[in-house]
Amino acid sequence: MAAGSPDRLTGLKTFWHYFSVNRGAVIGVFVFMLLVLAALFAPLLAPYAPDVQDKTAFLRPPAWQAGGSTQYLLGTDPVGRDMLSRLLYGARFSLLIGTVVVTLALTGGITLGLLAGYFRGWVDVAIMRVMDLILAFPSLLLALVLVTILGPGLFNAMLAISLVLQPHFARLVRAAVMAEKSREYVVAAKVAGAGHIRLMLATILPNCLAPLIVQGTLSFSNAILEAAALGFLGLGAQPPTPEWGTMLASAREFILRAWWVVTFPGLAILITVLAINLVGDGLRDALDPKLRRS
């Protein structure tokens, strides 16, 4: 245990060295951490509850604009709810969506990819043809069809998005398992009497994690984008849930006379997705030896 600790520290230092070379990735981590803190402490940071309405302050502009008030720093929406409070609580839904979708897609993708890459034959053909069929459809269109079948709602939207993103993980795991399966350490474990489940989960899978981490990070941002799109179309989170896509949907008709009700949720989605993608690029540079910068 003691002997392994210096090796782990060296590995972390090496990882941080290559990750920190990418300044965009460092900025992305900083912004993402701010998002996490905003979500965790939303009840303390938000001036009001996200569903509290002020009937005397419909579409009040931000504090720095004529007609605005410091009572509502980012203005109010069409029914008098504080924009800042709804954006802060919306961060919770974005993190929840990303976490649930990536967890479901990762679990299903790893299971299918391990089975396909390890057993090959008809198992591989059956699984991969289904994955190819899913990939043949545009992801948002397929998610839209699935949510239409399941019914509108946040949980159904997350379920549909996770199914759409699952083939990316399955294909990654399958390719990694096929590359690792013939390595000496796997053959040695098999000769030592390790069973199929132990070989897949304990021997092969840990050596396939690097591309999965990168793909999981990028899928996190895709999940937020697609959930916002479904919410905008009225098939994701339903009002009065303070989800950013739903906020955009309810503000469409006011885009010309109340710019803030559309701009702030849109910026929140943009900044969050950009930050997560920057982190994904940094992880790719740090975890893939072929892409590490000198």
PDB file of C-alpha atoms in Angstrom:
ATOM      1  CA  MET A   1       0.000   0.000   0.000  1.00  0.00           C
ATOM      2  CA  ALA A   2       2.782   2.365   0.980  1.00  0.00           C
ATOM      3  CA  ALA A   3       4.763   1.434  -2.095  1.00  0.00           C
ATOM      4  CA  GLY A   4       1.839   2.254  -4.341  1.00  0.00           C
ATOM      5  CA  SER A   5       1.193   5.708  -2.891  1.00  0.00           C
ATOM      6  CA  PRO A   6       4.239   7.437  -4.487  1.00  0.00           C
ATOM      7  CA  ASP A   7       3.287   5.871  -7.833  1.00  0.00           C
ATOM      8  CA  ARG A   8      -0.240   7.219  -7.510  1.00  0.00           C
ATOM      9  CA  LEU A   9       1.064  10.666  -6.606  1.00  0.00           C
ATOM     10  CA  THR A  10       3.400  10.601  -9.591  1.00  0.00           C
ATOM     11  CA  GLY A  11       0.514   9.565 -11.846  1.00  0.00           C
ATOM     12  CA  LEU A  12      -1.665  12.410 -10.543  1.00  0.00           C
ATOM     13  CA  LYS A  13       1.148  14.917 -11.045  1.00  0.00           C
ATOM     14  CA  THR A  14       1.679  13.666 -14.604  1.00  0.00           C
ATOM     15  CA  PHE A  15      -2.038  13.859 -15.299  1.00  0.00           C
ATOM     16  CA  TRP A  16      -2.302  17.401 -13.925  1.00  0.00           C
ATOM     17  CA  HIS A  17       0.776  18.492 -15.885  1.00  0.00           C
ATOM     18  CA  TYR A  18      -0.706  17.481 -19.232  1.00  0.00           C
ATOM     19  CA  PHE A  19      -4.188  18.646 -18.255  1.00  0.00           C
ATOM     20  CA  SER A  20      -3.040  22.081 -17.080  1.00  0.00           C
ATOM     21  CA  VAL A  21      -1.120  22.712 -20.316  1.00  0.00           C
ATOM     22  CA  ASN A  22      -4.556  23.153 -21.884  1.00  0.00           C
ATOM     23  CA  ARG A  23      -5.548  26.525 -20.424  1.00  0.00           C
ATOM     24  CA  GLY A  24      -9.051  26.204 -21.790  1.00  0.00           C
ATOM     25  CA  ALA A  25      -9.524  22.989 -19.817  1.00  0.00           C
ATOM     26  CA  VAL A  26      -8.419  24.693 -16.592  1.00  0.00           C
ATOM     27  CA  ILE A  27     -10.893  27.522 -17.220  1.00  0.00           C
ATOM     28  CA  GLY A  28     -13.559  24.907 -17.952  1.00  0.00           C
ATOM     29  CA  VAL A  29     -12.910  23.173 -14.618  1.00  0.00           C
ATOM     30  CA  PHE A  30     -13.132  26.500 -12.788  1.00  0.00           C
ATOM     31  CA  VAL A  31     -16.443  27.388 -14.470  1.00  0.00           C
ATOM     32  CA  PHE A  32     -17.841  23.907 -13.890  1.00  0.00           C
ATOM     33  CA  MET A  33     -16.921  24.058 -10.203  1.00  0.00           C
ATOM     34  CA  LEU A  34     -18.731  27.400  -9.961  1.00  0.00           C
ATOM     35  CA  LEU A  35     -21.768  25.728 -11.543  1.00  0.00           C
ATOM     36  CA  VAL A  36     -21.608  22.884  -9.011  1.00  0.00           C
ATOM     37  CA  LEU A  37     -21.351  25.344  -6.115  1.00  0.00           C
ATOM     38  CA  ALA A  38     -24.233  27.397  -7.510  1.00  0.00           C
ATOM     39  CA  ALA A  39     -26.358  24.247  -7.711  1.00  0.00           C
ATOM     40  CA  LEU A  40     -25.443  23.039  -4.222  1.00  0.00           C
ATOM     41  CA  PHE A  41     -26.013  26.386  -2.541  1.00  0.00           C
ATOM     42  CA  ALA A  42     -28.924  27.601  -4.686  1.00  0.00           C
ATOM     43  CA  PRO A  43     -31.250  27.925  -1.649  1.00  0.00           C
ATOM     44  CA  LEU A  44     -28.687  30.222  -0.001  1.00  0.00           C
ATOM     45  CA  LEU A  45     -27.679  32.197  -3.097  1.00  0.00           C
ATOM     46  CA  ALA A  46     -31.096  32.662  -4.702  1.00  0.00           C
ATOM     47  CA  PRO A  47     -32.940  35.794  -3.503  1.00  0.00           C
ATOM     48  CA  TYR A  48     -36.315  34.063  -3.903  1.00  0.00           C
ATOM     49  CA  ALA A  49     -37.820  30.625  -4.379  1.00  0.00           C
ATOM     50  CA  PRO A  50     -37.908  29.750  -8.103  1.00  0.00           C
ATOM     51  CA  ASP A  51     -41.707  29.601  -8.283  1.00  0.00           C
ATOM     52  CA  VAL A  52     -42.542  32.763  -6.294  1.00  0.00           C
ATOM     53  CA  GLN A  53     -44.458  35.274  -8.415  1.00  0.00           C
ATOM     54  CA  ASP A  54     -44.621  39.038  -8.028  1.00  0.00           C
ATOM     55  CA  LYS A  55     -47.752  40.302  -9.791  1.00  0.00           C
ATOM     56  CA  THR A  56     -46.398  43.835  -9.723  1.00  0.00           C
ATOM     57  CA  ALA A  57     -43.202  42.958 -11.586  1.00  0.00           C
ATOM     58  CA  PHE A  58     -44.078  41.229 -14.857  1.00  0.00           C
ATOM     59  CA  LEU A  59     -41.147  41.319 -17.320  1.00  0.00           C
ATOM     60  CA  ARG A  60     -39.149  43.747 -15.215  1.00  0.00           C
ATOM     61  CA  PRO A  61     -35.768  44.414 -16.910  1.00  0.00           C
ATOM     62  CA  PRO A  62     -32.378  43.779 -15.266  1.00  0.00           C
ATOM     63  CA  ALA A  63     -31.164  46.174 -12.578  1.00  0.00           C
ATOM     64  CA  TRP A  64     -28.789  48.108 -14.897  1.00  0.00           C
ATOM     65  CA  GLN A  65     -31.482  48.832 -17.489  1.00  0.00           C
ATOM     66  CA  ALA A  66     -34.037  51.634 -17.327  1.00  0.00           C
ATOM     67  CA  GLY A  67     -37.021  50.434 -15.342  1.00  0.00           C
ATOM     68  CA  GLY A  68     -35.010  47.760 -13.549  1.00  0.00           C
ATOM     69  CA  SER A  69     -34.561  47.334  -9.833  1.00  0.00           C
ATOM     70  CA  THR A  70     -31.886  45.906  -7.544  1.00  0.00           C
ATOM     71  CA  GLN A  71     -34.688  43.787  -6.098  1.00  0.00           C
ATOM     72  CA  TYR A  72     -34.425  41.671  -9.268  1.00  0.00           C
ATOM     73  CA  LEU A  73     -30.826  41.808 -10.492  1.00  0.00           C
ATOM     74  CA  LEU A  74     -31.457  39.886 -13.730  1.00  0.00           C
ATOM     75  CA  GLY A  75     -35.065  40.956 -14.134  1.00  0.00           C
ATOM     76  CA  THR A  76     -38.223  38.856 -14.018  1.00  0.00           C
ATOM     77  CA  ASP A  77     -40.022  36.501 -16.399  1.00  0.00           C
ATOM     78  CA  PRO A  78     -43.517  36.900 -17.925  1.00  0.00           C
ATOM     79  CA  VAL A  79     -45.244  35.860 -14.671  1.00  0.00           C
ATOM     80  CA  GLY A  80     -43.063  37.870 -12.294  1.00  0.00           C
ATOM     81  CA  ARG A  81     -40.573  35.217 -11.168  1.00  0.00           C
ATOM     82  CA  ASP A  82     -36.981  36.215 -10.420  1.00  0.00           C
ATOM     83  CA  MET A  83     -34.661  35.225 -13.279  1.00  0.00           C
ATOM     84  CA  LEU A  84     -31.552  34.913 -11.103  1.00  0.00           C
ATOM     85  CA  SER A  85     -33.270  32.507  -8.706  1.00  0.00           C
ATOM     86  CA  ARG A  86     -34.593  30.357 -11.547  1.00  0.00           C
ATOM     87  CA  LEU A  87     -31.187  30.228 -13.225  1.00  0.00           C
ATOM     88  CA  LEU A  88     -29.522  29.104  -9.991  1.00  0.00           C
ATOM     89  CA  TYR A  89     -32.080  26.383  -9.390  1.00  0.00           C
ATOM     90  CA  GLY A  90     -31.860  25.460 -13.066  1.00  0.00           C
ATOM     91  CA  ALA A  91     -28.213  24.531 -12.526  1.00  0.00           C
ATOM     92  CA  ARG A  92     -29.443  21.744 -10.251  1.00  0.00           C
ATOM     93  CA  PHE A  93     -31.566  20.278 -13.025  1.00  0.00           C
ATOM     94  CA  SER A  94     -28.718  20.521 -15.538  1.00  0.00           C
ATOM     95  CA  LEU A  95     -26.340  18.621 -13.248  1.00  0.00           C
ATOM     96  CA  LEU A  96     -29.050  16.086 -12.424  1.00  0.00           C
ATOM     97  CA  ILE A  97     -29.768  15.523 -16.121  1.00  0.00           C
ATOM     98  CA  GLY A  98     -26.096  15.111 -17.010  1.00  0.00           C
ATOM     99  CA  THR A  99     -25.386  12.775 -14.094  1.00  0.00           C
ATOM    100  CA  VAL A 100     -28.412  10.520 -14.595  1.00  0.00           C
ATOM    101  CA  VAL A 101     -28.052  10.327 -18.381  1.00  0.00           C
ATOM    102  CA  VAL A 102     -24.313   9.563 -18.312  1.00  0.00           C
ATOM    103  CA  THR A 103     -24.782   6.980 -15.538  1.00  0.00           C
ATOM    104  CA  LEU A 104     -27.531   5.159 -17.445  1.00  0.00           C
ATOM    105  CA  ALA A 105     -25.752   5.362 -20.803  1.00  0.00           C
ATOM    106  CA  LEU A 106     -22.424   4.333 -19.281  1.00  0.00           C
ATOM    107  CA  THR A 107     -23.913   1.348 -17.455  1.00  0.00           C
ATOM    108  CA  GLY A 108     -25.757   0.066 -20.505  1.00  0.00           C
ATOM    109  CA  GLY A 109     -22.917   0.837 -22.894  1.00  0.00           C
ATOM    110  CA  ILE A 110     -20.285  -0.884 -20.753  1.00  0.00           C
ATOM    111  CA  THR A 111     -22.450  -3.988 -20.344  1.00  0.00           C
ATOM    112  CA  LEU A 112     -23.224  -4.301 -24.047  1.00  0.00           C
ATOM    113  CA  GLY A 113     -19.697  -3.393 -25.142  1.00  0.00           C
ATOM    114  CA  LEU A 114     -18.124  -5.954 -22.803  1.00  0.00           C
ATOM    115  CA  LEU A 115     -20.435  -8.704 -24.009  1.00  0.00           C
ATOM    116  CA  ALA A 116     -19.896  -7.844 -27.677  1.00  0.00           C
ATOM    117  CA  GLY A 117     -16.122  -7.482 -27.488  1.00  0.00           C
ATOM    118  CA  TYR A 118     -15.492 -10.453 -25.225  1.00  0.00           C
ATOM    119  CA  PHE A 119     -17.765 -13.138 -26.694  1.00  0.00           C
ATOM    120  CA  ARG A 120     -17.777 -11.922 -30.333  1.00  0.00           C
ATOM    121  CA  GLY A 121     -19.718 -14.139 -32.771  1.00  0.00           C
ATOM    122  CA  TRP A 122     -23.517 -13.797 -32.916  1.00  0.00           C
ATOM    123  CA  VAL A 123     -23.566 -11.840 -29.634  1.00  0.00           C
ATOM    124  CA  ASP A 124     -21.330  -9.188 -31.157  1.00  0.00           C
ATOM    125  CA  VAL A 125     -23.338  -9.067 -34.394  1.00  0.00           C
ATOM    126  CA  ALA A 126     -26.696  -8.769 -32.614  1.00  0.00           C
ATOM    127  CA  ILE A 127     -25.587  -6.039 -30.204  1.00  0.00           C
ATOM    128  CA  MET A 128     -23.677  -3.974 -32.746  1.00  0.00           C
ATOM    129  CA  ARG A 129     -26.458  -4.054 -35.331  1.00  0.00           C
ATOM    130  CA  VAL A 130     -28.864  -2.654 -32.757  1.00  0.00           C
ATOM    131  CA  MET A 131     -26.306   0.034 -31.861  1.00  0.00           C
ATOM    132  CA  ASP A 132     -25.845   0.850 -35.561  1.00  0.00           C
ATOM    133  CA  LEU A 133     -29.613   1.152 -35.935  1.00  0.00           C
ATOM    134  CA  ILE A 134     -29.759   3.673 -33.093  1.00  0.00           C
ATOM    135  CA  LEU A 135     -26.847   5.631 -34.563  1.00  0.00           C
ATOM    136  CA  ALA A 136     -28.552   5.740 -37.960  1.00  0.00           C
ATOM    137  CA  PHE A 137     -31.086   8.263 -36.616  1.00  0.00           C
ATOM    138  CA  PRO A 138     -30.234  11.856 -35.649  1.00  0.00           C
ATOM    139  CA  SER A 139     -29.913  11.784 -31.869  1.00  0.00           C
ATOM    140  CA  LEU A 140     -32.373  14.594 -31.148  1.00  0.00           C
ATOM    141  CA  LEU A 141     -34.959  13.182 -33.565  1.00  0.00           C
ATOM    142  CA  LEU A 142     -34.754   9.733 -31.985  1.00  0.00           C
ATOM    143  CA  ALA A 143     -34.978  11.202 -28.477  1.00  0.00           C
ATOM    144  CA  LEU A 144     -37.989  13.223 -29.620  1.00  0.00           C
ATOM    145  CA  VAL A 145     -39.724  10.081 -30.911  1.00  0.00           C
ATOM    146  CA  LEU A 146     -38.962   8.142 -27.729  1.00  0.00           C
ATOM    147  CA  VAL A 147     -40.252  10.911 -25.459  1.00  0.00           C
ATOM    148  CA  THR A 148     -43.373  11.194 -27.583  1.00  0.00           C
ATOM    149  CA  ILE A 149     -43.970   7.466 -27.022  1.00  0.00           C
ATOM    150  CA  LEU A 150     -43.107   7.509 -23.306  1.00  0.00           C
ATOM    151  CA  GLY A 151     -44.851  10.804 -22.599  1.00  0.00           C
ATOM    152  CA  PRO A 152     -43.452  14.258 -21.787  1.00  0.00           C
ATOM    153  CA  GLY A 153     -41.546  14.716 -18.557  1.00  0.00           C
ATOM    154  CA  LEU A 154     -38.021  15.123 -17.214  1.00  0.00           C
ATOM    155  CA  PHE A 155     -37.490  11.470 -16.289  1.00  0.00           C
ATOM    156  CA  ASN A 156     -38.697  10.193 -19.665  1.00  0.00           C
ATOM    157  CA  ALA A 157     -36.488  12.752 -21.401  1.00  0.00           C
ATOM    158  CA  MET A 158     -33.434  11.566 -19.450  1.00  0.00           C
ATOM    159  CA  LEU A 159     -34.289   7.943 -20.247  1.00  0.00           C
ATOM    160  CA  ALA A 160     -34.609   8.693 -23.957  1.00  0.00           C
ATOM    161  CA  ILE A 161     -31.357  10.680 -24.105  1.00  0.00           C
ATOM    162  CA  SER A 162     -29.441   7.949 -22.261  1.00  0.00           C
ATOM    163  CA  LEU A 163     -30.673   5.380 -24.781  1.00  0.00           C
ATOM    164  CA  VAL A 164     -29.589   7.620 -27.662  1.00  0.00           C
ATOM    165  CA  LEU A 165     -26.089   8.142 -26.187  1.00  0.00           C
ATOM    166  CA  GLN A 166     -25.570   4.503 -25.193  1.00  0.00           C
ATOM    167  CA  PRO A 167     -24.122   3.273 -28.547  1.00  0.00           C
ATOM    168  CA  HIS A 168     -21.130   5.616 -28.233  1.00  0.00           C
ATOM    169  CA  PHE A 169     -20.074   3.926 -24.997  1.00  0.00           C
ATOM    170  CA  ALA A 170     -20.831   0.440 -26.302  1.00  0.00           C
ATOM    171  CA  ARG A 171     -18.651   0.923 -29.388  1.00  0.00           C
ATOM    172  CA  LEU A 172     -15.798   2.383 -27.349  1.00  0.00           C
ATOM    173  CA  VAL A 173     -15.847  -0.485 -24.850  1.00  0.00           C
ATOM    174  CA  ARG A 174     -16.122  -3.102 -27.581  1.00  0.00           C
ATOM    175  CA  ALA A 175     -13.079  -1.732 -29.420  1.00  0.00           C
ATOM    176  CA  ALA A 176     -11.056  -1.490 -26.190  1.00  0.00           C
ATOM    177  CA  VAL A 177     -12.012  -5.019 -25.102  1.00  0.00           C
ATOM    178  CA  MET A 178     -11.043  -6.449 -28.489  1.00  0.00           C
ATOM    179  CA  ALA A 179      -7.647  -4.743 -28.218  1.00  0.00           C
ATOM    180  CA  GLU A 180      -7.033  -5.854 -24.620  1.00  0.00           C
ATOM    181  CA  LYS A 181      -8.435  -9.378 -24.836  1.00  0.00           C
ATOM    182  CA  SER A 182      -5.332 -10.868 -26.455  1.00  0.00           C
ATOM    183  CA  ARG A 183      -2.838  -9.131 -24.144  1.00  0.00           C
ATOM    184  CA  GLU A 184      -0.537 -11.240 -21.972  1.00  0.00           C
ATOM    185  CA  TYR A 185      -2.065 -10.222 -18.656  1.00  0.00           C
ATOM    186  CA  VAL A 186      -5.519 -11.322 -19.804  1.00  0.00           C
ATOM    187  CA  VAL A 187      -4.190 -14.667 -21.056  1.00  0.00           C
ATOM    188  CA  ALA A 188      -2.338 -15.137 -17.755  1.00  0.00           C
ATOM    189  CA  ALA A 189      -5.489 -14.420 -15.741  1.00  0.00           C
ATOM    190  CA  LYS A 190      -7.433 -16.889 -17.888  1.00  0.00           C
ATOM    191  CA  VAL A 191      -4.768 -19.584 -17.371  1.00  0.00           C
ATOM    192  CA  ALA A 192      -4.906 -18.886 -13.626  1.00  0.00           C
ATOM    193  CA  GLY A 193      -8.575 -19.866 -13.675  1.00  0.00           C
ATOM    194  CA  ALA A 194     -10.366 -16.522 -13.744  1.00  0.00           C
ATOM    195  CA  GLY A 195     -13.983 -16.782 -14.911  1.00  0.00           C
ATOM    196  CA  HIS A 196     -15.599 -14.765 -17.666  1.00  0.00           C
ATOM    197  CA  ILE A 197     -17.169 -12.174 -15.360  1.00  0.00           C
ATOM    198  CA  ARG A 198     -13.919 -11.638 -13.455  1.00  0.00           C
ATOM    199  CA  LEU A 199     -11.964 -11.337 -16.691  1.00  0.00           C
ATOM    200  CA  MET A 200     -14.388  -8.757 -18.084  1.00  0.00           C
ATOM    201  CA  LEU A 201     -14.967  -6.644 -14.975  1.00  0.00           C
ATOM    202  CA  ALA A 202     -11.742  -6.948 -12.978  1.00  0.00           C
ATOM    203  CA  THR A 203      -9.084  -7.597 -15.608  1.00  0.00           C
ATOM    204  CA  ILE A 204     -10.107  -5.948 -18.880  1.00  0.00           C
ATOM    205  CA  LEU A 205     -12.506  -3.128 -17.953  1.00  0.00           C
ATOM    206  CA  PRO A 206     -10.093  -1.121 -15.731  1.00  0.00           C
ATOM    207  CA  ASN A 207      -7.755  -0.790 -18.709  1.00  0.00           C
ATOM    208  CA  CYS A 208     -10.538   0.646 -20.883  1.00  0.00           C
ATOM    209  CA  LEU A 209     -11.490   3.546 -18.614  1.00  0.00           C
ATOM    210  CA  ALA A 210      -9.513   6.404 -20.207  1.00  0.00           C
ATOM    211  CA  PRO A 211     -11.638   6.768 -23.378  1.00  0.00           C
ATOM    212  CA  LEU A 212     -14.796   6.197 -21.330  1.00  0.00           C
ATOM    213  CA  ILE A 213     -13.969   9.115 -19.033  1.00  0.00           C
ATOM    214  CA  VAL A 214     -13.507  11.446 -21.996  1.00  0.00           C
ATOM    215  CA  GLN A 215     -16.678  10.202 -23.709  1.00  0.00           C
ATOM    216  CA  GLY A 216     -18.605  10.499 -20.449  1.00  0.00           C
ATOM    217  CA  THR A 217     -17.554  14.127 -20.083  1.00  0.00           C
ATOM    218  CA  LEU A 218     -18.602  15.019 -23.619  1.00  0.00           C
ATOM    219  CA  SER A 219     -21.868  13.080 -23.249  1.00  0.00           C
ATOM    220  CA  PHE A 220     -22.588  15.122 -20.107  1.00  0.00           C
ATOM    221  CA  SER A 221     -22.715  18.285 -22.204  1.00  0.00           C
ATOM    222  CA  ASN A 222     -24.709  16.545 -24.952  1.00  0.00           C
ATOM    223  CA  ALA A 223     -27.250  15.435 -22.366  1.00  0.00           C
ATOM    224  CA  ILE A 224     -27.723  19.003 -21.130  1.00  0.00           C
ATOM    225  CA  LEU A 225     -28.130  20.289 -24.696  1.00  0.00           C
ATOM    226  CA  GLU A 226     -30.622  17.634 -25.743  1.00  0.00           C
ATOM    227  CA  ALA A 227     -32.625  17.948 -22.519  1.00  0.00           C
ATOM    228  CA  ALA A 228     -32.794  21.711 -23.095  1.00  0.00           C
ATOM    229  CA  ALA A 229     -33.964  21.081 -26.680  1.00  0.00           C
ATOM    230  CA  LEU A 230     -36.672  18.685 -25.507  1.00  0.00           C
ATOM    231  CA  GLY A 231     -37.692  21.155 -22.818  1.00  0.00           C
ATOM    232  CA  PHE A 232     -37.874  23.899 -25.448  1.00  0.00           C
ATOM    233  CA  LEU A 233     -40.174  21.694 -27.530  1.00  0.00           C
ATOM    234  CA  GLY A 234     -42.383  21.044 -24.500  1.00  0.00           C
ATOM    235  CA  LEU A 235     -41.423  17.370 -24.127  1.00  0.00           C
ATOM    236  CA  GLY A 236     -38.812  17.638 -21.371  1.00  0.00           C
ATOM    237  CA  ALA A 237     -39.220  19.220 -17.964  1.00  0.00           C
ATOM    238  CA  GLN A 238     -42.666  20.740 -17.613  1.00  0.00           C
ATOM    239  CA  PRO A 239     -43.501  24.233 -16.284  1.00  0.00           C
ATOM    240  CA  PRO A 240     -43.036  25.618 -13.694  1.00  0.00           C
ATOM    241  CA  THR A 241     -39.808  23.571 -13.364  1.00  0.00           C
ATOM    242  CA  PRO A 242     -36.861  26.020 -13.625  1.00  0.00           C
ATOM    243  CA  GLU A 243     -35.046  24.020 -16.294  1.00  0.00           C
ATOM    244  CA  TRP A 244     -33.174  26.217 -18.774  1.00  0.00           C
ATOM    245  CA  GLY A 245     -34.761  24.745 -21.920  1.00  0.00           C
ATOM    246  CA  THR A 246     -38.234  25.080 -20.428  1.00  0.00           C
ATOM    247  CA  MET A 247     -37.451  28.678 -19.478  1.00  0.00           C
ATOM    248  CA  LEU A 248     -36.539  29.383 -23.102  1.00  0.00           C
ATOM    249  CA  ALA A 249     -39.774  27.803 -24.317  1.00  0.00           C
ATOM    250  CA  SER A 250     -41.926  29.957 -22.055  1.00  0.00           C
ATOM    251  CA  ALA A 251     -40.066  33.098 -23.187  1.00  0.00           C
ATOM    252  CA  ARG A 252     -40.299  32.651 -26.965  1.00  0.00           C
ATOM    253  CA  GLU A 253     -43.120  35.115 -27.511  1.00  0.00           C
ATOM    254  CA  PHE A 254     -41.330  37.835 -25.534  1.00  0.00           C
ATOM    255  CA  ILE A 255     -38.003  37.658 -27.357  1.00  0.00           C
ATOM    256  CA  LEU A 256     -38.402  41.072 -29.052  1.00  0.00           C
ATOM    257  CA  ARG A 257     -39.600  43.124 -26.080  1.00  0.00           C
ATOM    258  CA  ALA A 258     -37.902  41.333 -23.166  1.00  0.00           C
ATOM    259  CA  TRP A 259     -34.462  40.163 -24.330  1.00  0.00           C
ATOM    260  CA  TRP A 260     -33.352  39.011 -20.870  1.00  0.00           C
ATOM    261  CA  VAL A 261     -35.897  36.190 -20.525  1.00  0.00           C
ATOM    262  CA  VAL A 262     -34.286  34.447 -23.514  1.00  0.00           C
ATOM    263  CA  THR A 263     -30.683  35.634 -23.282  1.00  0.00           C
ATOM    264  CA  PHE A 264     -29.854  34.536 -19.726  1.00  0.00           C
ATOM    265  CA  PRO A 265     -31.085  30.914 -19.981  1.00  0.00           C
ATOM    266  CA  GLY A 266     -29.397  30.652 -23.386  1.00  0.00           C
ATOM    267  CA  LEU A 267     -26.125  31.970 -21.972  1.00  0.00           C
ATOM    268  CA  ALA A 268     -26.368  29.544 -19.052  1.00  0.00           C
ATOM    269  CA  ILE A 269     -26.672  26.609 -21.475  1.00  0.00           C
ATOM    270  CA  LEU A 270     -23.875  27.960 -23.688  1.00  0.00           C
ATOM    271  CA  ILE A 271     -21.408  28.559 -20.864  1.00  0.00           C
ATOM    272  CA  THR A 272     -22.124  25.232 -19.174  1.00  0.00           C
ATOM    273  CA  VAL A 273     -21.778  23.157 -22.342  1.00  0.00           C
ATOM    274  CA  LEU A 274     -18.658  25.045 -23.424  1.00  0.00           C
ATOM    275  CA  ALA A 275     -17.016  24.556 -20.012  1.00  0.00           C
ATOM    276  CA  ILE A 276     -17.736  20.820 -19.994  1.00  0.00           C
ATOM    277  CA  ASN A 277     -16.436  20.407 -23.559  1.00  0.00           C
ATOM    278  CA  LEU A 278     -13.238  22.230 -22.623  1.00  0.00           C
ATOM    279  CA  VAL A 279     -12.783  19.871 -19.694  1.00  0.00           C
ATOM    280  CA  GLY A 280     -13.332  16.939 -22.057  1.00  0.00           C
ATOM    281  CA  ASP A 281     -10.602  18.213 -24.380  1.00  0.00           C
ATOM    282  CA  GLY A 282      -8.224  18.526 -21.437  1.00  0.00           C
ATOM    283  CA  LEU A 283      -9.009  15.007 -20.255  1.00  0.00           C
ATOM    284  CA  ARG A 284      -8.396  13.669 -23.739  1.00  0.00           C
ATOM    285  CA  ASP A 285      -4.990  15.372 -23.879  1.00  0.00           C
ATOM    286  CA  ALA A 286      -4.049  14.124 -20.402  1.00  0.00           C
ATOM    287  CA  LEU A 287      -5.299  10.522 -20.678  1.00  0.00           C
ATOM    288  CA  ASP A 288      -4.366   9.635 -24.258  1.00  0.00           C
ATOM    289  CA  PRO A 289      -0.574   9.200 -24.622  1.00  0.00           C
ATOM    290  CA  LYS A 290      -0.819   9.818 -28.382  1.00  0.00           C
ATOM    291  CA  LEU A 291      -2.331  13.262 -27.816  1.00  0.00           C
ATOM    292  CA  ARG A 292      -0.236  14.429 -24.884  1.00  0.00           C
ATOM    293  CA  ARG A 293       1.482  17.707 -25.501  1.00  0.00           C
ATOM    294  CA  SER A 294       5.210  17.984 -25.024  1.00  0.00           C
TER     295      SER A 294
END
